CSV table of C-alpha atoms in Angstrom, one decimal:
chain,number,residue,atom,x,y,z
A,1,GLN,CA,21.8,19.4,62.6
A,2,LYS,CA,20.5,20.5,59.2
A,3,GLU,CA,22.9,20.1,56.3
A,4,VAL,CA,22.5,23.6,54.9
A,5,GLU,CA,21.2,26.4,57.1
A,6,GLN,CA,20.2,29.9,56.2
A,7,ASN,CA,18.4,32.6,58.0
A,8,SER,CA,14.9,32.5,56.6
A,9,GLY,CA,14.5,36.3,56.9
A,10,PRO,CA,12.8,38.3,55.6
A,11,LEU,CA,15.8,40.5,55.1
A,12,SER,CA,14.8,44.1,54.1
A,13,VAL,CA,17.3,46.6,52.8
A,14,PRO,CA,16.9,50.0,51.2
A,15,GLU,CA,17.7,50.5,47.5
A,16,GLY,CA,21.4,51.1,47.0
A,17,ALA,CA,22.4,49.4,50.3
A,18,ILE,CA,24.5,46.2,50.6
A,19,ALA,CA,22.5,43.0,51.3
A,20,SER,CA,24.4,40.3,53.1
A,21,LEU,CA,23.1,36.7,53.0
A,22,ASN,CA,24.6,33.9,55.1
A,23,CYS,CA,24.8,30.2,54.9
A,24,THR,CA,26.4,27.4,57.0
A,25,TYR,CA,26.8,23.8,56.1
A,26,SER,CA,27.5,20.6,58.1
A,27,ASP,CA,29.5,18.4,55.8
A,28,ARG,CA,33.1,19.4,56.4
A,29,VAL,CA,34.3,18.0,53.1
A,30,SER,CA,31.8,19.7,50.9
A,31,GLN,CA,33.2,20.6,47.5
A,32,SER,CA,31.1,23.1,45.7
A,33,PHE,CA,28.9,26.0,46.8
A,34,PHE,CA,26.2,27.8,44.8
A,35,TRP,CA,23.8,30.7,45.3
A,36,TYR,CA,20.6,30.5,43.4
A,37,ARG,CA,18.0,33.3,43.1
A,38,GLN,CA,14.3,32.3,43.0
A,39,TYR,CA,11.6,34.9,42.1
A,40,SER,CA,8.2,34.1,43.4
A,41,GLY,CA,6.5,31.5,41.3
A,42,LYS,CA,9.6,30.9,39.2
A,43,SER,CA,12.3,28.3,39.2
A,44,PRO,CA,15.8,28.7,40.7
A,45,GLU,CA,18.5,30.3,38.6
A,46,LEU,CA,22.2,30.2,39.4
A,47,ILE,CA,23.8,33.6,40.2
A,48,MET,CA,27.2,32.5,41.8
A,49,SER,CA,29.3,29.5,42.3
A,50,ILE,CA,32.4,29.2,44.4
A,51,TYR,CA,34.8,26.3,45.1
A,52,SER,CA,37.8,27.6,47.0
A,53,ASN,CA,38.3,29.8,50.1
A,54,GLY,CA,38.2,33.5,49.6
A,55,ASP,CA,36.1,35.9,47.6
A,56,LYS,CA,34.6,35.7,44.1
A,57,GLU,CA,33.2,38.8,42.5
A,58,ASP,CA,30.8,39.0,39.6
A,59,GLY,CA,29.4,42.5,39.0
A,60,ARG,CA,27.4,43.6,42.0
A,61,PHE,CA,27.6,40.1,43.6
A,62,THR,CA,30.4,38.7,45.8
A,63,ALA,CA,30.5,35.2,47.2
A,64,GLN,CA,32.7,34.5,50.1
A,65,LEU,CA,33.7,31.0,51.3
A,66,ASN,CA,35.4,30.0,54.5
A,67,LYS,CA,35.8,26.2,54.6
A,68,ALA,CA,37.3,26.2,58.1
A,69,SER,CA,34.2,27.9,59.5
A,70,GLN,CA,31.9,26.0,57.1
A,71,TYR,CA,30.4,29.3,56.1
A,72,VAL,CA,29.5,30.8,52.7
A,73,SER,CA,28.0,34.2,52.1
A,74,LEU,CA,26.6,36.4,49.3
A,75,LEU,CA,26.9,40.1,49.2
A,76,ILE,CA,24.8,42.2,46.9
A,77,ARG,CA,26.1,45.7,46.4
A,78,ASP,CA,23.9,48.6,45.3
A,79,SER,CA,20.8,46.5,45.9
A,80,GLN,CA,18.0,47.1,43.4
A,81,PRO,CA,14.2,46.4,43.8
A,82,SER,CA,14.7,43.8,41.1
A,83,ASP,CA,17.0,41.9,43.5
A,84,SER,CA,13.9,41.2,45.7
A,85,ALA,CA,13.7,37.4,45.7
A,86,THR,CA,14.5,34.3,47.7
A,87,TYR,CA,18.2,33.4,47.7
A,88,LEU,CA,19.0,29.7,48.0
A,89,CYS,CA,22.3,28.4,49.2
A,90,ALA,CA,23.2,25.0,47.8
A,91,VAL,CA,26.1,22.7,48.6
A,92,ILE,CA,27.5,19.6,47.0
A,93,GLY,CA,28.7,17.3,49.8
A,94,GLY,CA,32.0,15.5,49.8
A,95,SER,CA,30.4,12.1,50.5
A,96,ASN,CA,27.3,11.8,48.4
A,97,TYR,CA,27.9,14.5,45.7
A,98,LYS,CA,24.3,15.5,46.0
A,99,LEU,CA,23.2,19.2,45.7
A,100,THR,CA,21.5,20.1,49.0
A,101,PHE,CA,19.7,23.3,49.3
A,102,GLY,CA,19.0,25.5,52.3
A,103,LYS,CA,15.5,26.8,53.0
A,104,GLY,CA,16.3,30.2,51.4
A,105,THR,CA,16.4,33.8,52.6
A,106,LEU,CA,13.7,36.2,51.4
A,107,LEU,CA,15.3,39.5,50.4
A,108,THR,CA,13.2,42.6,49.9
A,109,VAL,CA,14.8,45.8,48.5
A,110,ASN,CA,12.7,48.8,49.2
A,111,PRO,CA,12.7,51.7,46.7
B,1,GLU,CA,19.7,27.0,23.2
B,2,ALA,CA,16.4,25.8,24.5
B,3,GLY,CA,16.0,25.3,28.2
B,4,VAL,CA,14.6,22.5,30.3
B,5,ALA,CA,11.0,21.9,29.3
B,6,GLN,CA,8.3,20.5,31.7
B,7,SER,CA,4.7,19.7,31.4
B,8,PRO,CA,2.1,20.2,32.6
B,9,ARG,CA,2.7,23.5,34.4
B,10,TYR,CA,-0.2,23.0,36.9
B,11,LYS,CA,-2.1,20.0,38.1
B,12,ILE,CA,-4.9,19.6,40.6
B,13,ILE,CA,-5.9,16.1,41.7
B,14,GLU,CA,-7.7,14.5,44.5
B,15,LYS,CA,-5.9,12.3,47.0
B,16,ARG,CA,-5.4,8.7,46.0
B,17,GLN,CA,-5.4,9.7,42.3
B,18,SER,CA,-2.3,9.2,40.1
B,19,VAL,CA,-0.4,11.9,38.3
B,20,ALA,CA,2.6,12.0,35.9
B,21,PHE,CA,5.0,14.8,35.1
B,22,TRP,CA,7.2,15.0,32.0
B,23,CYS,CA,10.6,16.6,31.5
B,24,ASN,CA,12.8,17.2,28.5
B,25,PRO,CA,16.4,18.3,29.5
B,26,ILE,CA,18.7,20.7,27.6
B,27,SER,CA,19.9,18.9,24.5
B,28,GLY,CA,23.1,16.9,25.1
B,29,HIS,CA,22.8,17.0,28.9
B,30,ALA,CA,23.5,13.5,30.3
B,31,THR,CA,22.3,14.2,33.8
B,32,LEU,CA,18.7,14.8,34.8
B,33,TYR,CA,17.4,15.5,38.2
B,34,TRP,CA,13.9,15.6,39.8
B,35,TYR,CA,13.4,17.9,42.8
B,36,GLN,CA,10.4,18.4,45.1
B,37,GLN,CA,10.0,21.9,46.5
B,38,ILE,CA,7.4,22.4,49.2
B,39,LEU,CA,6.3,25.9,49.9
B,40,GLY,CA,8.8,27.7,52.1
B,41,GLN,CA,11.5,25.1,51.6
B,42,GLY,CA,14.5,24.6,49.3
B,43,PRO,CA,14.3,22.0,46.6
B,44,LYS,CA,14.9,18.4,47.7
B,45,LEU,CA,16.5,15.9,45.3
B,46,LEU,CA,14.2,13.0,44.6
B,47,ILE,CA,16.1,11.2,41.9
B,48,GLN,CA,19.2,11.7,39.7
B,49,PHE,CA,19.7,10.0,36.3
B,50,GLN,CA,22.9,9.6,34.4
B,51,ASN,CA,21.8,8.9,30.9
B,52,ASN,CA,19.2,6.2,31.5
B,53,GLY,CA,20.6,4.9,34.7
B,54,VAL,CA,19.7,5.9,38.3
B,55,VAL,CA,22.6,7.5,40.2
B,56,ASP,CA,20.7,8.4,43.4
B,57,ASP,CA,17.1,7.7,44.4
B,58,SER,CA,17.7,7.6,48.2
B,59,GLN,CA,15.0,10.3,48.9
B,60,LEU,CA,12.4,9.0,46.5
B,61,PRO,CA,9.3,7.6,48.4
B,62,LYS,CA,9.4,4.4,46.3
B,63,ASP,CA,6.1,3.1,47.7
B,64,ARG,CA,4.3,5.8,45.7
B,65,PHE,CA,6.8,7.6,43.5
B,66,SER,CA,8.4,6.2,40.4
B,67,ALA,CA,10.6,7.7,37.6
B,68,GLU,CA,12.1,6.6,34.4
B,69,ARG,CA,14.3,7.9,31.6
B,70,LEU,CA,14.1,5.0,29.2
B,71,LYS,CA,16.1,6.5,26.2
B,72,GLY,CA,18.4,8.7,28.2
B,73,VAL,CA,16.7,11.9,27.1
B,74,ASP,CA,13.3,12.8,28.5
B,75,SER,CA,11.9,11.6,31.8
B,76,THR,CA,8.6,10.9,33.5
B,77,LEU,CA,7.9,11.2,37.2
B,78,LYS,CA,4.8,9.5,38.5
B,79,ILE,CA,3.0,9.6,41.8
B,80,GLN,CA,0.5,6.8,42.6
B,81,PRO,CA,-1.5,7.2,44.8
B,82,ALA,CA,-1.1,10.9,45.7
B,83,LYS,CA,-1.3,12.1,49.3
B,84,LEU,CA,-2.1,15.6,50.5
B,85,GLU,CA,1.6,16.1,51.5
B,86,ASP,CA,2.6,15.7,47.9
B,87,SER,CA,1.4,19.2,47.1
B,88,ALA,CA,4.5,20.9,45.9
B,89,VAL,CA,6.4,22.2,42.9
B,90,TYR,CA,8.2,19.4,41.0
B,91,LEU,CA,11.3,20.8,39.4
B,92,CYS,CA,13.3,19.1,36.7
B,93,ALA,CA,17.0,20.1,36.2
B,94,SER,CA,19.8,19.0,33.9
B,95,SER,CA,23.5,19.3,33.7
B,96,PRO,CA,26.1,18.3,31.1
B,97,SER,CA,27.6,15.3,32.9
B,98,GLY,CA,26.8,15.6,36.6
B,99,GLY,CA,30.2,17.0,37.7
B,100,VAL,CA,30.4,18.6,41.1
B,101,THR,CA,31.3,22.0,39.6
B,102,GLU,CA,28.6,22.0,37.0
B,103,THR,CA,25.6,24.3,37.0
B,104,GLN,CA,22.2,22.6,37.2
B,105,TYR,CA,19.7,24.3,34.9
B,106,PHE,CA,16.1,24.2,36.2
B,107,GLY,CA,12.9,23.9,34.2
B,108,PRO,CA,9.8,26.0,35.1
B,109,GLY,CA,8.4,23.3,37.3
B,110,THR,CA,5.0,21.6,37.7
B,111,ARG,CA,2.8,22.9,40.5
B,112,LEU,CA,0.8,20.1,42.0
B,113,LEU,CA,-2.1,20.6,44.4
B,114,VAL,CA,-3.6,17.5,46.0
B,115,LEU,CA,-7.1,18.0,47.5
């Protein structure tokens, strides 16, 4: 079982729609959860972090964490073409404290 | 505040040659990370330094890869000899102290192509 799993996509949504990105993780005692955005040819940049169960909102972005289901998601409201990128889910495990990334989901927002 | 600096940005070498990458973290950041990102994959941690000591190098192929951070500031990652499968982007990141809730800030990366 892979440590951090994401649907590779591509996920295509129309401009103005809600984009939903999902991630599951295997380490039941994982502590910290991050969403990074990576534009083609660029390095990852942090857009959201979440540490406790529930929702965390920042502008158009909402991260959701369910530790019982080992599931974390990212919702992007009012999607814009500039949101087109690969979204990487990353988790810090409870045993080795190492940041482990998923393969990423490619999101395309169509004008 | 200046970000993480890396050089070179691009490198093309032939297999069995050696190559070195340099990273300068954000000023004051004690923790420095080297990641390897193969096309279509997420970054994979190769080595983590806390000041000038190694915290985790469990995924570093030590028969060919080496890294150092002698003065606890900038760092060098070396590959010798390179293999075709080493073609990837090598990302350096830093964080203030390596805490589990801290953001890791990534540099622009070095794109390596091994022919």
